Amino acid sequence: MNKPNQNSIIILYDKEKDKKHILNLATLPEKYSTANGIIAKEKILNTDFGGRIETHLGYEYILLPATLYDFIMKKLNRLTQIVYPKDAAYIILRLDIKPGDVVIESGIGSGAMSAVFAQIVGEQGKLISYEKRQEFIDNALKNLKRFNLLDRIEIKHRDIAEGFDEKDVDAVFIDVKEPWLYLENAIKPLKNGKLIAVLVPTTNQVSVVLKEMERLPLIDIEVSEILQRFWKTNPDRLRPYDTMSAHTAFLIFARKINY
Amino acid sequence: MNKPNQNSIIILYDKEKDKKHILNLATLPEKYSTANGIIAKEKILNTDFGGRIETHLGYEYILLPATLYDFIMKKLNRLTQIVYPKDAAYIILRLDIKPGDVVIESGIGSGAMSAVFAQIVGEQGKLISYEKRQEFIDNALKNLKRFNLLDRIEIKHRDIAEGFDEKDVDAVFIDVKEPWLYLENAIKPLKNGKLIAVLVPTTNQVSVVLKEMERLPLIDIEVSEILQRFWKTNPDRLRPYDTMSAHTAFLIFARKINY
Amino acid sequence: MNKPNQNSIIILYDKEKDKKHILNLATLPEKYSTANGIIAKEKILNTDFGGRIETHLGYEYILLPATLYDFIMKKLNRLTQIVYPKDAAYIILRLDIKPGDVVIESGIGSGAMSAVFAQIVGEQGKLISYEKRQEFIDNALKNLKRFNLLDRIEIKHRDIAEGFDEKDVDAVFIDVKEPWLYLENAIKPLKNGKLIAVLVPTTNQVSVVLKEMERLPLIDIEVSEILQRFWKTNPDRLRPYDTMSAHTAFLIFARKINY
Amino acid sequence: MNKPNQNSIIILYDKEKDKKHILNLATLPEKYSTANGIIAKEKILNTDFGGRIETHLGYEYILLPATLYDFIMKKLNRLTQIVYPKDAAYIILRLDIKPGDVVIESGIGSGAMSAVFAQIVGEQGKLISYEKRQEFIDNALKNLKRFNLLDRIEIKHRDIAEGFDEKDVDAVFIDVKEPWLYLENAIKPLKNGKLIAVLVPTTNQVSVVLKEMERLPLIDIEVSEILQRFWKTNPDRLRPYDTMSAHTAFLIFARKINY
């Protein structure tokens, strides 16, 4: 048996329309109204994951546990461009993020990358997120709370021009408009030998970041972009979808040395 | 201060040639011979990460901590195609792997994906790896031991046609030649509502996997491929490298339901 | 001076909205109504290409000659998927099409590829287009007439299962649902040593075509796909557009031998 | 019957090694030595295209007519980066090149793009190629002569800073290091409403070209890059090749207006 509990984030999956409705049981009303009839919260709590739930009109949904991926793609309230899963995942691996790590990011954006960092560092780890705009903090907080990740995130309402408080963190991630202005500050809290990642959407920004990095004690610089192409799932007519995302961002990684 | 210890995996980075030499201090001789002279292990243990180390001939290396990424790309002894970081990272995120998770994979290959799973599930988590070829097990063991990840990996020398022992695992990853033969078995140990990932290099295999998936209690199927394009780091002549990897594998994800 | 004539295909380019309106002067009414006011045909005939034309309401358009590219992308009435310029162009070069060449294609689709073949073979060359569906012929004829290319195209209303009439043509292009059924017929009219191209959207089709090609006197087989990524034109924020076409078709080329 | 003549460019195709040897019969010795034995020129002249030719040692080649594509990819002597077929083909279509057109290019490079222009404009058309380095002219001349395209090409040994002689040409193509310096000159010979193409390898160059284009009477600007991915031809294990070209150049197109 694997049932949701009062704090679960669940999916009601509409198989017919291939559509996912992501819900937080903690805030769900006792009678939840779908477009196809009402479902009692009680009923959801008594159904195994992977099982069917019918509305009072007999419309069928499948109950699934929501993954962080579902949450980012379908439920996150976006005030900004988000870091996409293909990029977020590579950033995690390339920055060598592990359970227990302490990571700094700035800014918080809509909280997508924050959520991924928080999930991977786990309960023993910590994400410190610097953000200067209160509206972004408020929105991201709401997003991260929904996915029960707030316990391991500390948000600092601060302009990073003023510097960072931490020392000896395992990784730093910078996703702001003019990252070159803050790079010198951003590598100070980083352990020697560890990596910083910078995400920018334009080639002009890549050039300025690279120029600034040349000036700083950073080596082993990598610039890349990641493209993901989704394919249709008809086995007899296998082919990619007609369109794809052509660009999200350029990813820049560098390693801090001590001289 | 952030120095290596007797068990650290370190990089001697040759900045001039932009080349990384990855070493395990646990097995390093007291006098290590580089192509440019000798370095005493003692000297490495007494140098901060991010610092310079000179050989007895005065050639300079930079001491860095090795990341899992470095290890996979530069040090893994390969008997098979490996799962590349761009793919491995996305698999982690898409399968919703977290610290503490229990994951099954088959086969073990050269241990690249195993290493990533093991790093992310952490000390509280566990990877069970099924593999029928002893030579792959031996090689992967050696690889994983080098990176100090063996404590959280259990290897089972077994043909998965005979089924899996586990129950209620958080994710399953299948990377074998004819995955369709084992899918029915492979989803049995999986918690309801959780995801399986299948990796195959050819479109013919994608088609057969999709056909088999249609027959099984699996929904929400996704097929994609990920391309990573690296760029040269000259800020004044910014452009991609001339060549790139054109293909590693197709990634297929599906979610288990209970009917 | 470079003015349109009574048969010109022209563009009224709305610079403000970056939108092209493609018009055939041969069929344009004396008073043409735009969304922003009326333009007299007379006025168009008396304006140099590259010059401004105002409607009676003072809205400004720029008069431009329409290229075949404009025509295919903006004006072609589509009953089918068209062959996109990136693919059509490569097919021309790979099939070695030159002025004066005689080319066979089947089917005619909406006439996009036909138009490109017709333009490149020129007045001395010829395109013979086999098509079994009358509605496609009617639509393509209308499209090709609009761009004044009909003089060098011969359309045959025929199922290619019945074979081809020609001998010693310079190139053959096959764009039908089950090309493998007709390949043996399709290479008969082709000069020895010359090339056939096959266009298919799915990998299943690629596999069957390749299998059939192995059986036939064809060598030097090439399979590829072409991706075009458009970039935004802001020099200070240079980056690709957010989305792109992920797939149009796989292109297969082979060369006929005589044994 | 379709035999080579004294001026044919032919391929001896080594099927076993999938290798093409491109030869110009005009300059071929009476006894041609392959790596696998001698072939008499006489024998080549008496063999139909698509037929077998054996060396005196019994090694088999297939006789094929060389296409322009073969010539560019296998035979062109390269002193510079060439314009690749995927790009060259799109440039032809996007610039709307037709038989009979008059086209200007600068520089001549190794003559790859020149050859494509020359083939498509045909005998009635003309390519005028400006190049300031004598060594490039000499090399390109040799290349173009080999493929019998010199009759329709005029080469001008000139720095384009001095301007162009022509008027009312159908298209202009610029492939030089600092194209922004010459754009104002380069559009002068162009018919109003017609297109110019600029090819550059770096994003920095794209930005400067775009800035200069904003200043000039140019509209309808397009920037793109074209990627071609080749697939292996095994129908039962269909998949892309492992590596691909990641970048050749950015292609910029714009249209001239008269104010």
mmCIF file of N, CA and C in Angstrom, chain A residues 158-237:
data_model
loop_
_atom_site.group_PDB
_atom_site.id
_atom_site.type_symbol
_atom_site.label_atom_id
_atom_site.label_comp_id
_atom_site.label_asym_id
_atom_site.label_seq_id
_atom_site.Cartn_x
_atom_site.Cartn_y
_atom_site.Cartn_z
ATOM 1 N N ARG A 158 18.530 40.488 -0.174
ATOM 2 C CA ARG A 158 19.774 41.245 -0.216
ATOM 3 C C ARG A 158 20.254 41.458 -1.652
ATOM 4 N N ASP A 159 20.825 42.602 -1.910
ATOM 5 C CA ASP A 159 21.514 42.859 -3.175
ATOM 6 C C ASP A 159 22.904 42.242 -3.069
ATOM 7 N N ILE A 160 23.249 41.339 -3.998
ATOM 8 C CA ILE A 160 24.538 40.654 -3.852
ATOM 9 C C ILE A 160 25.733 41.562 -4.128
ATOM 10 N N ALA A 161 25.448 42.804 -4.570
ATOM 11 C CA ALA A 161 26.538 43.775 -4.662
ATOM 12 C C ALA A 161 27.157 43.983 -3.281
ATOM 13 N N GLU A 162 26.371 43.742 -2.242
ATOM 14 C CA GLU A 162 26.863 43.902 -0.867
ATOM 15 C C GLU A 162 27.635 42.679 -0.372
ATOM 16 N N GLY A 163 27.722 41.676 -1.185
ATOM 17 C CA GLY A 163 28.507 40.504 -0.799
ATOM 18 C C GLY A 163 27.681 39.413 -0.151
ATOM 19 N N PHE A 164 28.371 38.323 0.171
ATOM 20 C CA PHE A 164 27.712 37.147 0.738
ATOM 21 C C PHE A 164 28.251 36.920 2.153
ATOM 22 N N ASP A 165 27.437 36.334 3.029
ATOM 23 C CA ASP A 165 27.855 36.112 4.414
ATOM 24 C C ASP A 165 28.645 34.816 4.602
ATOM 25 N N GLU A 166 28.451 33.836 3.722
ATOM 26 C CA GLU A 166 28.911 32.494 3.993
ATOM 27 C C GLU A 166 30.403 32.292 3.701
ATOM 28 N N LYS A 167 30.867 31.165 4.179
ATOM 29 C CA LYS A 167 32.251 30.745 3.932
ATOM 30 C C LYS A 167 32.242 29.263 3.606
ATOM 31 N N ASP A 168 33.137 28.851 2.754
ATOM 32 C CA ASP A 168 33.339 27.431 2.496
ATOM 33 C C ASP A 168 32.081 26.690 2.059
ATOM 34 N N VAL A 169 31.326 27.264 1.121
ATOM 35 C CA VAL A 169 30.167 26.541 0.588
ATOM 36 C C VAL A 169 30.640 25.633 -0.553
ATOM 37 N N ASP A 170 29.806 24.647 -0.878
ATOM 38 C CA ASP A 170 30.211 23.619 -1.844
ATOM 39 C C ASP A 170 30.016 24.026 -3.297
ATOM 40 N N ALA A 171 29.098 24.975 -3.520
ATOM 41 C CA ALA A 171 28.833 25.394 -4.892
ATOM 42 C C ALA A 171 28.092 26.716 -4.886
ATOM 43 N N VAL A 172 28.261 27.468 -5.969
ATOM 44 C CA VAL A 172 27.561 28.747 -6.131
ATOM 45 C C VAL A 172 26.925 28.769 -7.515
ATOM 46 N N PHE A 173 25.682 29.237 -7.552
ATOM 47 C CA PHE A 173 24.974 29.347 -8.824
ATOM 48 C C PHE A 173 24.452 30.772 -8.987
ATOM 49 N N ILE A 174 24.824 31.389 -10.118
ATOM 50 C CA ILE A 174 24.448 32.787 -10.355
ATOM 51 C C ILE A 174 23.553 32.894 -11.589
ATOM 52 N N ASP A 175 22.347 33.397 -11.379
ATOM 53 C CA ASP A 175 21.391 33.584 -12.469
ATOM 54 C C ASP A 175 20.775 34.969 -12.313
ATOM 55 N N VAL A 176 21.568 35.979 -12.681
ATOM 56 C CA VAL A 176 21.094 37.369 -12.615
ATOM 57 C C VAL A 176 21.449 38.043 -13.932
ATOM 58 N N LYS A 177 20.935 39.258 -14.132
ATOM 59 C CA LYS A 177 21.072 39.918 -15.436
ATOM 60 C C LYS A 177 22.503 40.252 -15.809
ATOM 61 N N GLU A 178 23.263 40.762 -14.831
ATOM 62 C CA GLU A 178 24.623 41.184 -15.139
ATOM 63 C C GLU A 178 25.586 40.448 -14.220
ATOM 64 N N PRO A 179 25.715 39.158 -14.416
ATOM 65 C CA PRO A 179 26.483 38.340 -13.470
ATOM 66 C C PRO A 179 27.924 38.790 -13.306
ATOM 67 N N TRP A 180 28.501 39.401 -14.340
ATOM 68 C CA TRP A 180 29.911 39.810 -14.262
ATOM 69 C C TRP A 180 30.161 40.814 -13.129
ATOM 70 N N LEU A 181 29.120 41.566 -12.773
ATOM 71 C CA LEU A 181 29.289 42.552 -11.706
ATOM 72 C C LEU A 181 29.507 41.902 -10.343
ATOM 73 N N TYR A 182 29.090 40.636 -10.213
ATOM 74 C CA TYR A 182 29.074 40.007 -8.895
ATOM 75 C C TYR A 182 29.997 38.803 -8.789
ATOM 76 N N LEU A 183 30.676 38.478 -9.876
ATOM 77 C CA LEU A 183 31.477 37.253 -9.865
ATOM 78 C C LEU A 183 32.563 37.284 -8.803
ATOM 79 N N GLU A 184 33.217 38.415 -8.685
ATOM 80 C CA GLU A 184 34.303 38.514 -7.714
ATOM 81 C C GLU A 184 33.779 38.243 -6.308
ATOM 82 N N ASN A 185 32.624 38.835 -5.992
ATOM 83 C CA ASN A 185 31.989 38.556 -4.694
ATOM 84 C C ASN A 185 31.536 37.102 -4.596
ATOM 85 N N ALA A 186 31.021 36.585 -5.703
ATOM 86 C CA ALA A 186 30.345 35.282 -5.659
ATOM 87 C C ALA A 186 31.297 34.130 -5.403
ATOM 88 N N ILE A 187 32.559 34.297 -5.767
ATOM 89 C CA ILE A 187 33.467 33.171 -5.556
ATOM 90 C C ILE A 187 34.114 33.208 -4.170
ATOM 91 N N LYS A 188 33.927 34.337 -3.452
ATOM 92 C CA LYS A 188 34.520 34.415 -2.107
ATOM 93 C C LYS A 188 33.995 33.349 -1.154
ATOM 94 N N PRO A 189 32.681 33.128 -1.091
ATOM 95 C CA PRO A 189 32.188 32.100 -0.145
ATOM 96 C C PRO A 189 32.472 30.656 -0.581
ATOM 97 N N LEU A 190 33.032 30.469 -1.757
ATOM 98 C CA LEU A 190 33.203 29.124 -2.317
ATOM 99 C C LEU A 190 34.487 28.471 -1.795
ATOM 100 N N LYS A 191 34.401 27.198 -1.437
ATOM 101 C CA LYS A 191 35.599 26.433 -1.083
ATOM 102 C C LYS A 191 36.586 26.449 -2.246
ATOM 103 N N ASN A 192 37.852 26.473 -1.942
ATOM 104 C CA ASN A 192 38.863 26.395 -2.996
ATOM 105 C C ASN A 192 38.716 25.092 -3.784
ATOM 106 N N GLY A 193 38.848 25.203 -5.089
ATOM 107 C CA GLY A 193 38.761 24.008 -5.921
ATOM 108 C C GLY A 193 37.343 23.678 -6.369
ATOM 109 N N LYS A 194 36.344 24.328 -5.762
ATOM 110 C CA LYS A 194 34.947 24.008 -6.076
ATOM 111 C C LYS A 194 34.409 24.872 -7.215
ATOM 112 N N LEU A 195 33.202 24.555 -7.668
ATOM 113 C CA LEU A 195 32.700 25.174 -8.900
ATOM 114 C C LEU A 195 31.611 26.225 -8.706
ATOM 115 N N ILE A 196 31.640 27.177 -9.623
ATOM 116 C CA ILE A 196 30.570 28.149 -9.757
ATOM 117 C C ILE A 196 29.903 27.929 -11.111
ATOM 118 N N ALA A 197 28.583 28.100 -11.162
ATOM 119 C CA ALA A 197 27.851 28.033 -12.426
ATOM 120 C C ALA A 197 27.173 29.368 -12.668
ATOM 121 N N VAL A 198 27.185 29.811 -13.922
ATOM 122 C CA VAL A 198 26.505 31.046 -14.302
ATOM 123 C C VAL A 198 25.588 30.725 -15.471
ATOM 124 N N LEU A 199 24.368 31.214 -15.396
ATOM 125 C CA LEU A 199 23.398 30.965 -16.468
ATOM 126 C C LEU A 199 23.005 32.294 -17.098
ATOM 127 N N VAL A 200 23.171 32.395 -18.419
ATOM 128 C CA VAL A 200 22.770 33.615 -19.142
ATOM 129 C C VAL A 200 22.126 33.250 -20.467
ATOM 130 N N PRO A 201 21.149 34.049 -20.898
ATOM 131 C CA PRO A 201 20.460 33.717 -22.155
ATOM 132 C C PRO A 201 21.136 34.220 -23.436
ATOM 133 N N THR A 202 21.981 35.246 -23.376
ATOM 134 C CA THR A 202 22.504 35.810 -24.632
ATOM 135 C C THR A 202 24.008 35.588 -24.790
ATOM 136 N N THR A 203 24.456 35.608 -26.032
ATOM 137 C CA THR A 203 25.880 35.425 -26.306
ATOM 138 C C THR A 203 26.689 36.632 -25.840
ATOM 139 N N ASN A 204 26.054 37.820 -25.877
ATOM 140 C CA ASN A 204 26.773 39.004 -25.385
ATOM 141 C C ASN A 204 27.130 38.815 -23.916
ATOM 142 N N GLN A 205 26.189 38.284 -23.157
ATOM 143 C CA GLN A 205 26.440 38.041 -21.731
ATOM 144 C C GLN A 205 27.526 36.977 -21.540
ATOM 145 N N VAL A 206 27.492 35.937 -22.365
ATOM 146 C CA VAL A 206 28.534 34.906 -22.263
ATOM 147 C C VAL A 206 29.907 35.556 -22.427
ATOM 148 N N SER A 207 30.033 36.415 -23.433
ATOM 149 C CA SER A 207 31.331 37.053 -23.689
ATOM 150 C C SER A 207 31.799 37.870 -22.481
ATOM 151 N N VAL A 208 30.928 38.657 -21.895
ATOM 152 C CA VAL A 208 31.347 39.497 -20.769
ATOM 153 C C VAL A 208 31.679 38.639 -19.549
ATOM 154 N N VAL A 209 30.895 37.594 -19.314
ATOM 155 C CA VAL A 209 31.212 36.691 -18.196
ATOM 156 C C VAL A 209 32.587 36.061 -18.402
ATOM 157 N N LEU A 210 32.856 35.608 -19.617
ATOM 158 C CA LEU A 210 34.153 34.974 -19.884
ATOM 159 C C LEU A 210 35.310 35.944 -19.664
ATOM 160 N N LYS A 211 35.102 37.192 -20.081
ATOM 161 C CA LYS A 211 36.154 38.194 -19.900
ATOM 162 C C LYS A 211 36.435 38.416 -18.424
ATOM 163 N N GLU A 212 35.379 38.513 -17.635
ATOM 164 C CA GLU A 212 35.542 38.732 -16.196
ATOM 165 C C GLU A 212 36.180 37.504 -15.547
ATOM 166 N N MET A 213 35.807 36.331 -16.001
ATOM 167 C CA MET A 213 36.375 35.109 -15.425
ATOM 168 C C MET A 213 37.879 35.015 -15.664
ATOM 169 N N GLU A 214 38.327 35.496 -16.826
ATOM 170 C CA GLU A 214 39.766 35.487 -17.132
ATOM 171 C C GLU A 214 40.558 36.273 -16.088
ATOM 172 N N ARG A 215 39.943 37.298 -15.523
ATOM 173 C CA ARG A 215 40.565 38.205 -14.577
ATOM 174 C C ARG A 215 40.601 37.631 -13.164
ATOM 175 N N LEU A 216 39.719 36.678 -12.898
ATOM 176 C CA LEU A 216 39.550 36.150 -11.543
ATOM 177 C C LEU A 216 40.265 34.808 -11.398
ATOM 178 N N PRO A 217 40.482 34.360 -10.147
ATOM 179 C CA PRO A 217 41.138 33.060 -9.940
ATOM 180 C C PRO A 217 40.187 31.904 -10.265
ATOM 181 N N LEU A 218 39.895 31.754 -11.544
ATOM 182 C CA LEU A 218 38.994 30.702 -12.015
ATOM 183 C C LEU A 218 39.654 29.958 -13.161
ATOM 184 N N ILE A 219 39.533 28.644 -13.174
ATOM 185 C CA ILE A 219 40.112 27.864 -14.262
ATOM 186 C C ILE A 219 39.101 26.828 -14.742
ATOM 187 N N ASP A 220 39.506 26.063 -15.764
ATOM 188 C CA ASP A 220 38.717 24.933 -16.225
ATOM 189 C C ASP A 220 37.303 25.373 -16.625
ATOM 190 N N ILE A 221 37.257 26.424 -17.442
ATOM 191 C CA ILE A 221 35.973 27.037 -17.810
ATOM 192 C C ILE A 221 35.285 26.247 -18.931
ATOM 193 N N GLU A 222 33.997 26.021 -18.763
ATOM 194 C CA GLU A 222 33.200 25.294 -19.769
ATOM 195 C C GLU A 222 31.960 26.104 -20.107
ATOM 196 N N VAL A 223 31.688 26.234 -21.399
ATOM 197 C CA VAL A 223 30.447 26.871 -21.857
ATOM 198 C C VAL A 223 29.697 25.866 -22.708
ATOM 199 N N SER A 224 28.415 25.693 -22.453
ATOM 200 C CA SER A 224 27.628 24.793 -23.294
ATOM 201 C C SER A 224 26.168 25.194 -23.290
ATOM 202 N N GLU A 225 25.448 24.586 -24.199
ATOM 203 C CA GLU A 225 23.990 24.722 -24.199
ATOM 204 C C GLU A 225 23.428 23.331 -24.417
ATOM 205 N N ILE A 226 22.254 23.089 -23.843
ATOM 206 C CA ILE A 226 21.652 21.760 -23.887
ATOM 207 C C ILE A 226 20.318 21.844 -24.611
ATOM 208 N N LEU A 227 20.148 20.970 -25.589
ATOM 209 C CA LEU A 227 18.893 20.917 -26.338
ATOM 210 C C LEU A 227 18.219 19.585 -26.078
ATOM 211 N N GLN A 228 16.938 19.620 -25.820
ATOM 212 C CA GLN A 228 16.217 18.362 -25.630
ATOM 213 C C GLN A 228 15.147 18.266 -26.701
ATOM 214 N N ARG A 229 15.142 17.128 -27.396
ATOM 215 C CA ARG A 229 14.148 16.921 -28.449
ATOM 216 C C ARG A 229 13.228 15.794 -28.027
ATOM 217 N N PHE A 230 11.955 16.080 -27.922
ATOM 218 C CA PHE A 230 10.976 15.064 -27.542
ATOM 219 C C PHE A 230 10.433 14.362 -28.784
ATOM 220 N N TRP A 231 10.200 13.074 -28.641
ATOM 221 C CA TRP A 231 9.669 12.262 -29.748
ATOM 222 C C TRP A 231 8.241 11.832 -29.440
ATOM 223 N N LYS A 232 7.457 11.714 -30.478
ATOM 224 C CA LYS A 232 6.105 11.164 -30.321
ATOM 225 C C LYS A 232 6.206 9.692 -29.950
ATOM 226 N N THR A 233 5.188 9.179 -29.268
ATOM 227 C CA THR A 233 5.303 7.831 -28.702
ATOM 228 C C THR A 233 4.560 6.757 -29.504
ATOM 229 N N ASN A 234 4.240 7.057 -30.751
ATOM 230 C CA ASN A 234 3.636 6.035 -31.604
ATOM 231 C C ASN A 234 4.731 5.131 -32.173
ATOM 232 N N PRO A 235 4.778 3.860 -31.740
ATOM 233 C CA PRO A 235 5.893 2.988 -32.138
ATOM 234 C C PRO A 235 5.949 2.693 -33.638
ATOM 235 N N ASP A 236 4.826 2.816 -34.316
ATOM 236 C CA ASP A 236 4.791 2.515 -35.751
ATOM 237 C C ASP A 236 5.042 3.728 -36.628
ATOM 238 N N ARG A 237 5.011 4.873 -36.004
ATOM 239 C CA ARG A 237 5.306 6.109 -36.742
ATOM 240 C C ARG A 237 6.218 6.966 -35.860
#
